[in-house]
mmCIF file of C-alpha atoms in Angstrom:
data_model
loop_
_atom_site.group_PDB
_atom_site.id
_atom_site.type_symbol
_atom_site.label_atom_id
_atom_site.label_comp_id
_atom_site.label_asym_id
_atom_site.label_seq_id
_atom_site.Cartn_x
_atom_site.Cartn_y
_atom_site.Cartn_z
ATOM 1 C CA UNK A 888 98.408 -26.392 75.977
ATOM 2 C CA UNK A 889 95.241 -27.191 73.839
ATOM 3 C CA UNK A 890 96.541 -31.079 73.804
ATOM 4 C CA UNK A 891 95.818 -31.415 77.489
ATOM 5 C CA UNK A 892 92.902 -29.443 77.734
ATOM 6 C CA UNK A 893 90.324 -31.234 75.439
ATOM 7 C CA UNK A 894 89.619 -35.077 74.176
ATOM 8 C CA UNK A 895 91.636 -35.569 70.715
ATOM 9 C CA UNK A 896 88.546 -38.030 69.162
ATOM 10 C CA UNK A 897 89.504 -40.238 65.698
ATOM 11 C CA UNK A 898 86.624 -40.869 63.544
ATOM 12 C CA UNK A 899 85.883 -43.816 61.183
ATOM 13 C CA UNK A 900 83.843 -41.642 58.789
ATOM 14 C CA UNK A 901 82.601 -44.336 56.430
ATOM 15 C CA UNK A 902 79.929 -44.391 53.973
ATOM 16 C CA UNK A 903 77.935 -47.487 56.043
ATOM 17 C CA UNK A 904 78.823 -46.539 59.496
ATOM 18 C CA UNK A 905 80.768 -44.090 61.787
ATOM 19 C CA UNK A 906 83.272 -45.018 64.166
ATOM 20 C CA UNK A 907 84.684 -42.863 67.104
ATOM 21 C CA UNK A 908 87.724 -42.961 69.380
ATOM 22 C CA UNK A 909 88.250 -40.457 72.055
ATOM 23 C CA UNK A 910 91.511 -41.190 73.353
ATOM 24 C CA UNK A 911 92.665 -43.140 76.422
ATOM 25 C CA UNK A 912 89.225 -44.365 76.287
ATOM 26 C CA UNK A 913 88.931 -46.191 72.777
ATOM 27 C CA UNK A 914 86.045 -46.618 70.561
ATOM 28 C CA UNK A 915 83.217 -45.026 72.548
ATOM 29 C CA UNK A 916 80.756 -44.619 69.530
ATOM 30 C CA UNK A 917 79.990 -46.950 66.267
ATOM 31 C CA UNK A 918 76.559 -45.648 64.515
ATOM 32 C CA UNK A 919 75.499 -46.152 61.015
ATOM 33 C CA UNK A 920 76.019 -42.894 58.668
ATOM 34 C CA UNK A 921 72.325 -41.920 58.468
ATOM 35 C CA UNK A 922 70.805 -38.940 59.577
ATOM 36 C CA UNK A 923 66.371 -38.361 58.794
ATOM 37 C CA UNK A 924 65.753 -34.514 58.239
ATOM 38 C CA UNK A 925 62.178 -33.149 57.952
ATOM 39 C CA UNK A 926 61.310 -32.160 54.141
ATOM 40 C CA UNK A 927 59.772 -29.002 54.927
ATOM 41 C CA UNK A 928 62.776 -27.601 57.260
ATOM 42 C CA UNK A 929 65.743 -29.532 56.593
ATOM 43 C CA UNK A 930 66.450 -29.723 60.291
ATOM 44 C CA UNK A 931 67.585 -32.812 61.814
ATOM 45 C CA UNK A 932 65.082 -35.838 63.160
ATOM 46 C CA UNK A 933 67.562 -38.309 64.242
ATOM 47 C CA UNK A 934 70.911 -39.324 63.285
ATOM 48 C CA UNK A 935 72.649 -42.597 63.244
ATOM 49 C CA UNK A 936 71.351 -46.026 64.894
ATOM 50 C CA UNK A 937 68.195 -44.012 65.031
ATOM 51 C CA UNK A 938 67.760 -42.414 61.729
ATOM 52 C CA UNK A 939 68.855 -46.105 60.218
ATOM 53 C CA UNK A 940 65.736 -47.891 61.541
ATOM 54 C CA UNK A 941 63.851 -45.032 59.174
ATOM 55 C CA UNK A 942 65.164 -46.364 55.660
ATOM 56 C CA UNK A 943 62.321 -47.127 53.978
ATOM 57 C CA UNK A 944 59.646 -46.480 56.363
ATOM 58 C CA UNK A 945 59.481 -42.842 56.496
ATOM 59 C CA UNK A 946 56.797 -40.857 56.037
ATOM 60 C CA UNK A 947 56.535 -38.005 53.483
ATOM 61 C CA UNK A 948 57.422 -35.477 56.596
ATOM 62 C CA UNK A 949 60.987 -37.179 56.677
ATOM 63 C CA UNK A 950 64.297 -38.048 54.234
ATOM 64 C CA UNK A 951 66.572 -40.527 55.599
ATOM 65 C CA UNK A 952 69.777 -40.506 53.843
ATOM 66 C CA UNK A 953 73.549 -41.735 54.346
ATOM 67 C CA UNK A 954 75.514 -37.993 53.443
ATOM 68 C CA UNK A 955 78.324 -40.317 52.047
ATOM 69 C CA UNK A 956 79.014 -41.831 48.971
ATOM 70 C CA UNK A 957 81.623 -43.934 48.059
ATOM 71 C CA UNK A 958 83.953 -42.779 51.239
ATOM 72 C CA UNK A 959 83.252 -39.595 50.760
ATOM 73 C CA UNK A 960 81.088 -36.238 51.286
ATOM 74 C CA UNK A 961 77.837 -36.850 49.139
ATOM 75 C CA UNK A 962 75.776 -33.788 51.288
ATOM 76 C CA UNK A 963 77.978 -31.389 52.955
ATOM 77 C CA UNK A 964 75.003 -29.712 55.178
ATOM 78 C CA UNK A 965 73.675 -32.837 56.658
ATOM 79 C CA UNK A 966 77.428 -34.284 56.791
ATOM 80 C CA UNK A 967 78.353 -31.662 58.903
ATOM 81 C CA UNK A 968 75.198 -32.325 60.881
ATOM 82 C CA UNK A 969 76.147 -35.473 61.239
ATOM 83 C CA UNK A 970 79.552 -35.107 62.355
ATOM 84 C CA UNK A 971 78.040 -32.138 64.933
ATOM 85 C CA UNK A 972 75.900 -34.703 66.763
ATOM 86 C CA UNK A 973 78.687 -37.489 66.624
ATOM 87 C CA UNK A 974 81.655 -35.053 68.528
ATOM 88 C CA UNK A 975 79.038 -33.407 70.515
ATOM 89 C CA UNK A 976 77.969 -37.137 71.846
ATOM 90 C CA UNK A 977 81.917 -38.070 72.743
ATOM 91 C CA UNK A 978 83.010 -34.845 74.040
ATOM 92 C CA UNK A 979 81.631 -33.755 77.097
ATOM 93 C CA UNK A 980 84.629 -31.190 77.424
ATOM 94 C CA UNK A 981 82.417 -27.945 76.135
ATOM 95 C CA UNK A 982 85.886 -25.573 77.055
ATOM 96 C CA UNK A 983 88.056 -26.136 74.778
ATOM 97 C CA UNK A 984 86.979 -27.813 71.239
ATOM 98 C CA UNK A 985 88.821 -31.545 70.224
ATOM 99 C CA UNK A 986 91.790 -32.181 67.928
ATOM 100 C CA UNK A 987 90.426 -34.623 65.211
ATOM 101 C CA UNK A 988 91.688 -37.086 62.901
ATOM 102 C CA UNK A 989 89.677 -38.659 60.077
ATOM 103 C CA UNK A 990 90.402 -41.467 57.929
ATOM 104 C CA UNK A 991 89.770 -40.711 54.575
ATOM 105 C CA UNK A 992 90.115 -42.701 51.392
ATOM 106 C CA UNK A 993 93.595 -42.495 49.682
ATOM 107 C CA UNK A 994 91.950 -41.594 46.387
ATOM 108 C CA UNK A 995 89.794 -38.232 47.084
ATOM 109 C CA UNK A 996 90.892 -35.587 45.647
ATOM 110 C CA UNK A 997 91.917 -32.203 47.285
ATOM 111 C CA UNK A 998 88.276 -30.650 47.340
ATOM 112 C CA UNK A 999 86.798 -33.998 48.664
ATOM 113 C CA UNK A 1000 89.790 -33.535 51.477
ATOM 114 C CA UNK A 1001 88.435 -29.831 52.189
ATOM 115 C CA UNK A 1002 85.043 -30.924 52.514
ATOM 116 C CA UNK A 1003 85.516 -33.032 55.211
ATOM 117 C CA UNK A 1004 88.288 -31.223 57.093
ATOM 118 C CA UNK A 1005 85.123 -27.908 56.580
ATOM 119 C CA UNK A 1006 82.661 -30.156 57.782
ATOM 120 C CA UNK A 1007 84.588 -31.080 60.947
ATOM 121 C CA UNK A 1008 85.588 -27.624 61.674
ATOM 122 C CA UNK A 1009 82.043 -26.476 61.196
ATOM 123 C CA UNK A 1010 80.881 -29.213 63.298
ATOM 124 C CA UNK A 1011 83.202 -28.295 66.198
ATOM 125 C CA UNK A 1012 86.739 -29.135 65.853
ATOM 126 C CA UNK A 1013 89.492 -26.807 66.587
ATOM 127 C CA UNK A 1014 91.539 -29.061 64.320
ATOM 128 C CA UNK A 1015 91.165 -31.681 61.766
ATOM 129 C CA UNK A 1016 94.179 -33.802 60.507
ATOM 130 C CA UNK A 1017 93.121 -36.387 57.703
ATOM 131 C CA UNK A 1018 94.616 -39.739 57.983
ATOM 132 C CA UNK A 1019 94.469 -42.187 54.945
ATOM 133 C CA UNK A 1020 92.109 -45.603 55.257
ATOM 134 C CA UNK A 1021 94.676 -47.680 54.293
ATOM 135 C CA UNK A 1022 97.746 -46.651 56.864
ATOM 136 C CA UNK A 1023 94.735 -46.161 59.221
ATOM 137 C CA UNK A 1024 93.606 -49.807 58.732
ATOM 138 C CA UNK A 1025 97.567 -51.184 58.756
ATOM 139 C CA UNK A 1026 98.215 -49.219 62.255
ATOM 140 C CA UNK A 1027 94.914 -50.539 63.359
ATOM 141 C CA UNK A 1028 95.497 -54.040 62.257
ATOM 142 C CA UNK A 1029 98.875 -54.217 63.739
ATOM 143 C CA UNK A 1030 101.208 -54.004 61.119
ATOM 144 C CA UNK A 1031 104.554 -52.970 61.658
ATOM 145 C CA UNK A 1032 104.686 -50.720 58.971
ATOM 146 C CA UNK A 1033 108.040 -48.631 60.522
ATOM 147 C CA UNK A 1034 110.158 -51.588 59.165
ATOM 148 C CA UNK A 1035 112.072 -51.907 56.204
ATOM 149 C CA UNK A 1036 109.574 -54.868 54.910
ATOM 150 C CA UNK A 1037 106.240 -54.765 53.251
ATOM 151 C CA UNK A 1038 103.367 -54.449 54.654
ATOM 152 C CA UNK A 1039 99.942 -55.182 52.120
ATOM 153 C CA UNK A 1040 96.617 -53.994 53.851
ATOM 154 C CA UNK A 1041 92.874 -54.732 52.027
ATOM 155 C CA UNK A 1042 90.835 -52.577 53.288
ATOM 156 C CA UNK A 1043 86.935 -53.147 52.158
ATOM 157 C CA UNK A 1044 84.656 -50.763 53.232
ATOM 158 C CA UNK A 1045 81.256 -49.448 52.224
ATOM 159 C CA UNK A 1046 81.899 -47.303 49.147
ATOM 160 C CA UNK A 1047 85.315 -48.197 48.204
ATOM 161 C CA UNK A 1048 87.959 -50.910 48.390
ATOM 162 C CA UNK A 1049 91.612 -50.109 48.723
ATOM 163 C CA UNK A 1050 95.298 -51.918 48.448
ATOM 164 C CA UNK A 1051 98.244 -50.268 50.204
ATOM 165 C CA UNK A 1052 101.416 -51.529 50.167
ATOM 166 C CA UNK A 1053 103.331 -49.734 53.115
ATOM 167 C CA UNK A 1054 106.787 -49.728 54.371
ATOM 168 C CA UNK A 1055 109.292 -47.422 56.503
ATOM 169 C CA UNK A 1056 106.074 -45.679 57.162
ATOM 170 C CA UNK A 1057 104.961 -44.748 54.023
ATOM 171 C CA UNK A 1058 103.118 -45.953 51.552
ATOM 172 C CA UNK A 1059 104.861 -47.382 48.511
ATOM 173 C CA UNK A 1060 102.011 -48.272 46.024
ATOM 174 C CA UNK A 1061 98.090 -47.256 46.612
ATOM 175 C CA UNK A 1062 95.129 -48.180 44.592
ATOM 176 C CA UNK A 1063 91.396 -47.716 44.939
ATOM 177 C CA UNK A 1064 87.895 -48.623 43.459
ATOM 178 C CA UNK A 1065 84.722 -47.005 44.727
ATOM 179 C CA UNK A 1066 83.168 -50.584 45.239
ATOM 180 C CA UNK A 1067 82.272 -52.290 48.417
ATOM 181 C CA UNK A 1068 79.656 -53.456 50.560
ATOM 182 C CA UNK A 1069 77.430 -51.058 49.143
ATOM 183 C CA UNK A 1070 78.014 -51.973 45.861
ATOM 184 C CA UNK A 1071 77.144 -55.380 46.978
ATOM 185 C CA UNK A 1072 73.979 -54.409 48.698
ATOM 186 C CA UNK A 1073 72.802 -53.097 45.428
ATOM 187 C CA UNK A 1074 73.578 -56.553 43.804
ATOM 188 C CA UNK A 1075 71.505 -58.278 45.591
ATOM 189 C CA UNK A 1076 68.381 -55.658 45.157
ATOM 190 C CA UNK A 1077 68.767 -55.899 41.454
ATOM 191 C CA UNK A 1078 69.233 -59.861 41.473
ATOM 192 C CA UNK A 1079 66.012 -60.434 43.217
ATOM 193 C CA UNK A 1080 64.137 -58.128 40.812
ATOM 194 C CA UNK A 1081 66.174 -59.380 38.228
ATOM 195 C CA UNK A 1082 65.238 -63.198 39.349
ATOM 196 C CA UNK A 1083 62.120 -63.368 41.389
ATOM 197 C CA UNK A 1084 60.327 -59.961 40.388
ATOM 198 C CA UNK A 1085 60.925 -58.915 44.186
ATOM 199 C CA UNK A 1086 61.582 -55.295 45.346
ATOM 200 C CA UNK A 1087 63.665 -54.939 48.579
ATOM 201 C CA UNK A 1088 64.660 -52.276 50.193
ATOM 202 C CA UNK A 1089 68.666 -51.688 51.307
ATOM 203 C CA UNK A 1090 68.543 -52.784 54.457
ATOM 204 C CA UNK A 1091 67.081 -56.257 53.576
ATOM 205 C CA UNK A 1092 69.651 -56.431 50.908
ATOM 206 C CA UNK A 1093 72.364 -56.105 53.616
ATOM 207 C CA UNK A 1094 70.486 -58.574 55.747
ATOM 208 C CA UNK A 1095 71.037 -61.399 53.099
ATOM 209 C CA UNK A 1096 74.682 -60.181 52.576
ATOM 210 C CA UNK A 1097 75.560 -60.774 56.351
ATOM 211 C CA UNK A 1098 73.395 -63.961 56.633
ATOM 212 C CA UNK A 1099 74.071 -65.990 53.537
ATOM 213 C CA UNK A 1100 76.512 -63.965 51.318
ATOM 214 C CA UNK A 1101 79.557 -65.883 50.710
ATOM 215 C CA UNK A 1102 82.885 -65.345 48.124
ATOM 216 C CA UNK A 1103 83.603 -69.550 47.863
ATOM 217 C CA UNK A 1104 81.094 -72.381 48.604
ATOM 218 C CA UNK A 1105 80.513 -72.905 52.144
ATOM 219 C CA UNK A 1106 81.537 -76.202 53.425
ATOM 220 C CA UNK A 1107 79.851 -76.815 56.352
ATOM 221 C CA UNK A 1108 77.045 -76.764 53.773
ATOM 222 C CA UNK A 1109 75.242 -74.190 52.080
ATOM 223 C CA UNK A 1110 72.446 -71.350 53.672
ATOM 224 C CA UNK A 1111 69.054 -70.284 53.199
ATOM 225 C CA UNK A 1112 66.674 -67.996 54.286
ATOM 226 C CA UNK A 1113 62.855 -66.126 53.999
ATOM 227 C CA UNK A 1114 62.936 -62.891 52.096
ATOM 228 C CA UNK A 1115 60.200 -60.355 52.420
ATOM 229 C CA UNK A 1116 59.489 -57.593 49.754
ATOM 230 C CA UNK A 1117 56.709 -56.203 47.035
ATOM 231 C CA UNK A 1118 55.740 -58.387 44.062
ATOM 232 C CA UNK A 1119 56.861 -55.748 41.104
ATOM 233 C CA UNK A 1120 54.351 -57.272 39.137
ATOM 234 C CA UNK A 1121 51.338 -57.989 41.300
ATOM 235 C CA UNK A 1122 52.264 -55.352 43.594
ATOM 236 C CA UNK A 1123 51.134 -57.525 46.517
ATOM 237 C CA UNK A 1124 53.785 -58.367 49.646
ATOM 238 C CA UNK A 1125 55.721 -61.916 48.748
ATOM 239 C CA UNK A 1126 58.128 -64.060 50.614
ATOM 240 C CA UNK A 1127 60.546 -66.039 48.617
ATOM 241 C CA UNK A 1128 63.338 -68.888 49.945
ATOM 242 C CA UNK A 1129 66.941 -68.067 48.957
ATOM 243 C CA UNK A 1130 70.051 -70.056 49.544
ATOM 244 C CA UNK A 1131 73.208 -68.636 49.796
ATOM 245 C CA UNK A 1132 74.526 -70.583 46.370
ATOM 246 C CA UNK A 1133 72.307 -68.805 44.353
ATOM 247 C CA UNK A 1134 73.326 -65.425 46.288
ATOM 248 C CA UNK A 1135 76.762 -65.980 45.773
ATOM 249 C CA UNK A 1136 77.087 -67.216 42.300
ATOM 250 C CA UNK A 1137 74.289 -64.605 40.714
ATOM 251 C CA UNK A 1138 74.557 -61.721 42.629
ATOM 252 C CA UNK A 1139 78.036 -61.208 44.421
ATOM 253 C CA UNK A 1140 80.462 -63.151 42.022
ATOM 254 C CA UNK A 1141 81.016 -59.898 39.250
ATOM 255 C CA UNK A 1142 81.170 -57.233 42.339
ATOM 256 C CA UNK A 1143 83.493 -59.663 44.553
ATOM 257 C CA UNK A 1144 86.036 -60.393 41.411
ATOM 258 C CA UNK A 1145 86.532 -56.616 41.163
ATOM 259 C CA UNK A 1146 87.941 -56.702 44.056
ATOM 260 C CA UNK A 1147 90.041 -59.819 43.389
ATOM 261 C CA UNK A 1148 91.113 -57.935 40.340
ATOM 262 C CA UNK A 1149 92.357 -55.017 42.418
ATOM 263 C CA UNK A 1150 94.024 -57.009 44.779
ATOM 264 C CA UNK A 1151 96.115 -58.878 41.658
ATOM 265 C CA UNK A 1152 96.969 -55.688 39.643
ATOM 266 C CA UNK A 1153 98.191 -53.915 43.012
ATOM 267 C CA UNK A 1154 100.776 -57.228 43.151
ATOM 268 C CA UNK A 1155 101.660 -56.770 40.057
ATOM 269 C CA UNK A 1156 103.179 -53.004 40.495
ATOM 270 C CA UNK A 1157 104.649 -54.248 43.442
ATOM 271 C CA UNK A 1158 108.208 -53.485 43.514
ATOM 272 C CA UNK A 1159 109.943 -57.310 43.251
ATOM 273 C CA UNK A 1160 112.282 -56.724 46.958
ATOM 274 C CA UNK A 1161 108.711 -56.051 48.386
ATOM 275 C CA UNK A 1162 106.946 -58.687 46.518
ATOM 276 C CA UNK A 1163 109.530 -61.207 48.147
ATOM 277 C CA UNK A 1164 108.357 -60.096 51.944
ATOM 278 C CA UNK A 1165 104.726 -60.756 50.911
ATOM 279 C CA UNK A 1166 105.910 -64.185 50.201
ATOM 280 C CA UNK A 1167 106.996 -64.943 53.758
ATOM 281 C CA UNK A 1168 104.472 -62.599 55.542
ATOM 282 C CA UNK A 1169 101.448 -62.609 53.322
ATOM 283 C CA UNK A 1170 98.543 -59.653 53.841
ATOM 284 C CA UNK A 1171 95.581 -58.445 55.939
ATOM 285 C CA UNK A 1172 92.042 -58.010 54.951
ATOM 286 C CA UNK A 1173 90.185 -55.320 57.178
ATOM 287 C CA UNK A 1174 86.949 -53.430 57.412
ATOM 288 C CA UNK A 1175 83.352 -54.733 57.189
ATOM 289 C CA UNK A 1176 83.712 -56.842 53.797
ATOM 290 C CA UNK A 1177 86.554 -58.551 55.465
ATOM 291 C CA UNK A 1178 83.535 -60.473 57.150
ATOM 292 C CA UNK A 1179 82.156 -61.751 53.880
ATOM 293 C CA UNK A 1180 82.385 -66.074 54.405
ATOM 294 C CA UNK A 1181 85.416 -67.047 52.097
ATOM 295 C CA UNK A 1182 86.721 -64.094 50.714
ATOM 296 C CA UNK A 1183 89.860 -64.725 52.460
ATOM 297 C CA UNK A 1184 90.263 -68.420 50.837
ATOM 298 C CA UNK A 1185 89.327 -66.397 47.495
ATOM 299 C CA UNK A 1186 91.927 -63.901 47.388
ATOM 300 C CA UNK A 1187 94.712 -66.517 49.022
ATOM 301 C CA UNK A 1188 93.840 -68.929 45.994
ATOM 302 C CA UNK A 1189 93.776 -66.206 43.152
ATOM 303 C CA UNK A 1190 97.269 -64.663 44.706
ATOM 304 C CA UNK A 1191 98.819 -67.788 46.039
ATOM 305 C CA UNK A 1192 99.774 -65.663 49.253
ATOM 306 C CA UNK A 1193 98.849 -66.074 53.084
ATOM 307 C CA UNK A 1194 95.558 -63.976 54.042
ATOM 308 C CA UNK A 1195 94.946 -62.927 57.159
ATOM 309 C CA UNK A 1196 91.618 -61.765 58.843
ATOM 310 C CA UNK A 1197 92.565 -58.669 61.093
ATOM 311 C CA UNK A 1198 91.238 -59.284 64.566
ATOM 312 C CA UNK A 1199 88.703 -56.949 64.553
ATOM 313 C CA UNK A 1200 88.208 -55.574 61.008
ATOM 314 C CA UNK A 1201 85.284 -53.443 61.532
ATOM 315 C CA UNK A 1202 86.940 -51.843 64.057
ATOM 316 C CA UNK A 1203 90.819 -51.876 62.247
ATOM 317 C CA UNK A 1204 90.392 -48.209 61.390
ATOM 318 C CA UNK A 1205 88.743 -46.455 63.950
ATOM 319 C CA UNK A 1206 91.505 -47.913 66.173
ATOM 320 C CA UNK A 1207 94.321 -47.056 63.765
ATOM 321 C CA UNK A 1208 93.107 -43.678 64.352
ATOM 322 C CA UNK A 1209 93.357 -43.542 67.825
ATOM 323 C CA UNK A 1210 96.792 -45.272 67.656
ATOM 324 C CA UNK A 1211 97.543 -42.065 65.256
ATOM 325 C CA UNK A 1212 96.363 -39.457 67.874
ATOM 326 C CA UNK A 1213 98.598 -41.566 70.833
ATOM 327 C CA UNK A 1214 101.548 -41.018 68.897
ATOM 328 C CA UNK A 1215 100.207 -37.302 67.984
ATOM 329 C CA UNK A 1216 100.150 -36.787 71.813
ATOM 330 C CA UNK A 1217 103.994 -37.773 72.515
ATOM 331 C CA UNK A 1218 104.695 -35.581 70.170
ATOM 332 C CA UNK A 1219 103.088 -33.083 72.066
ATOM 333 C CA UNK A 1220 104.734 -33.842 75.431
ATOM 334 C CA UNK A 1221 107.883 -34.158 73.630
ATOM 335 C CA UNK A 1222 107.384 -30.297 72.155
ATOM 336 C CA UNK A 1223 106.534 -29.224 75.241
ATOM 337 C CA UNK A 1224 109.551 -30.581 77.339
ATOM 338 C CA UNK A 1225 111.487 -29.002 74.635
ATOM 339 C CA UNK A 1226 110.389 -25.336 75.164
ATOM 340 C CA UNK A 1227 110.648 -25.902 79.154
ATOM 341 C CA UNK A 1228 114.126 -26.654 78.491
#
């Protein structure tokens, strides 16, 4: 059978960075989702960690760009290119090609869900099964969403922030906004022209996220830090001091209280035998804007629930993915011991 023959790989396909799991191995491969083509042939330079160190410092030879937007396909060609040089890297079975699942957000709609399931095929796969972020991000995290309780996963990612409320395996109520880390990336760009007449690129944006960004003051006492760009006005190279007050309470508070927002309305359609379990048990808050300092004390004050940071959020999806393809693979053995007997 095809299920013993080749690696079945998951794939984190997010719109800041791409996660693989080949099974019985784990995550084997965690690259940002850029890929640099040359202008004049549109074939590939370099993809991932590679193409990333390009943003902003290509020449006019080269385009680096991230194929997705908001969790989703943005560029099919180089998305497919992408994925190509991602399954290639992972699977060094050439025989037989690999089964693949792909989280996906819950919200994309059913040509979003062909592009990427094309794209993978194109790229290599013999089969693609599409796995939603959210029950991807609850199996990753631990949850045990096969009981009759409820289980409420936050899953912030790059483009797009989503609420699941899950039980008995599915999902009861499901709600999405295409804002995330990149939204708050772009935040910070347009408060430091806004503010200091200072043009940064993306990357230092996300550099002062990570380093300073914060959802609540920081008690240990607040951060600061040098930041590099182009004067807009004189047009000359500047260096500015930031602190992470200033970052938080001008740049991030409006994009962070969307998400607070989401979080509260998805409580509020929660059905009230659920709501109770949430009570007692609380919720998780997974992928990369899980990481933000104090978002967790944020959303715990404006719900008045327990918050917990999933072990390793970055990673909560890629491994619910693999966790997916495990159970995937009983079902293969159990098929199989079924048409022996």
């Amino acid at each position: 059978m095809f299920g013993f023959l080749a690696n079945d790989i998951g794939i984190d396909l997010g719109t800041a960075n791409t996660l693989v799991f080949v099974k019985d191995k784990g995550i084997v491969l965690r690259e940002p989702s850029v890929v640099a083509v040359y202008e004049s042939t549109g074939k590939v330079c370099a993809v991932g960690a590679e193409a990333k160190r390009m943003l902003g410092r290509t020449p006019g030879t080269i385009t680096a760009t991230r194929p997705m937007k908001d969790g989703v396909i943005a560029d099919f060609e180089i998305s497919e290119a992408m994925l190509r040089y991602f399954i290639e890297k992972v699977d060094k079975n050439k025989i037989v090609p690999p089964r693949v699942v792909i989280a996906v957000p819950s919200g994309i709609t059913a040509v979003e869900k062909r592009a990427v399931k094309d794209s993978a095929i194109n790229a290599g796969a013999r089969e693609v099964i599409l796995l939603e972020e959210p029950m991807a991000a609850a199996i990753g995290s631990g949850l045990p969403i096969a009981e009759p309780t409820a289980n409420m996963i936050v899953d912030i990612g790059g483009g797009t922030t989503e609420v699941a409320i899950i039980s008995l395996s599915g999902v009861v109520f499901s709600k999405s906004i295409r804002v995330g880390g990149d939204e708050l990336d772009v935040a910070i760009v347009q408060y430091m022209k806004r503010a200091y007449n200072l043009l940064i690129g993306e990357r230092t944006a996300e550099d002062i996220k990570m380093k300073i960004g914060s959802a609540v003051p920081i008690q240990s006492g607040e951060l600061s830090m040098d930041v590099r760009g182009r004067d807009s006005v004189a047009g000359l190279p500047k260096t500015i001091h930031i602190t992470s007050q200033e970052i938080r309470e001008d740049a991030l508070k409006e994009t962070i209280q969307q998400v607070v927002d989401l979080v509260k309305s998805a409580l509020e359609r929660c059905p009230p035998e659920l709501s109770a379990d949430l009570v007692d048990h609380g919720f998780v808050l997974a992928g990369g804007g899980a990481l933000i300092r104090g978002l967790d004390n944020m959303l715990s004050d404006a719900t008045g629930l327990t918050v917990i940071q999933a072990e390793d959020p970055l990673c909560a999806v890629a491994n619910g993915t693999g966790i997916y393809l495990n159970s995937l693979g009983d079902l293969d053995r159990k098929r199989s011991r079924v048409a022996i007997n």
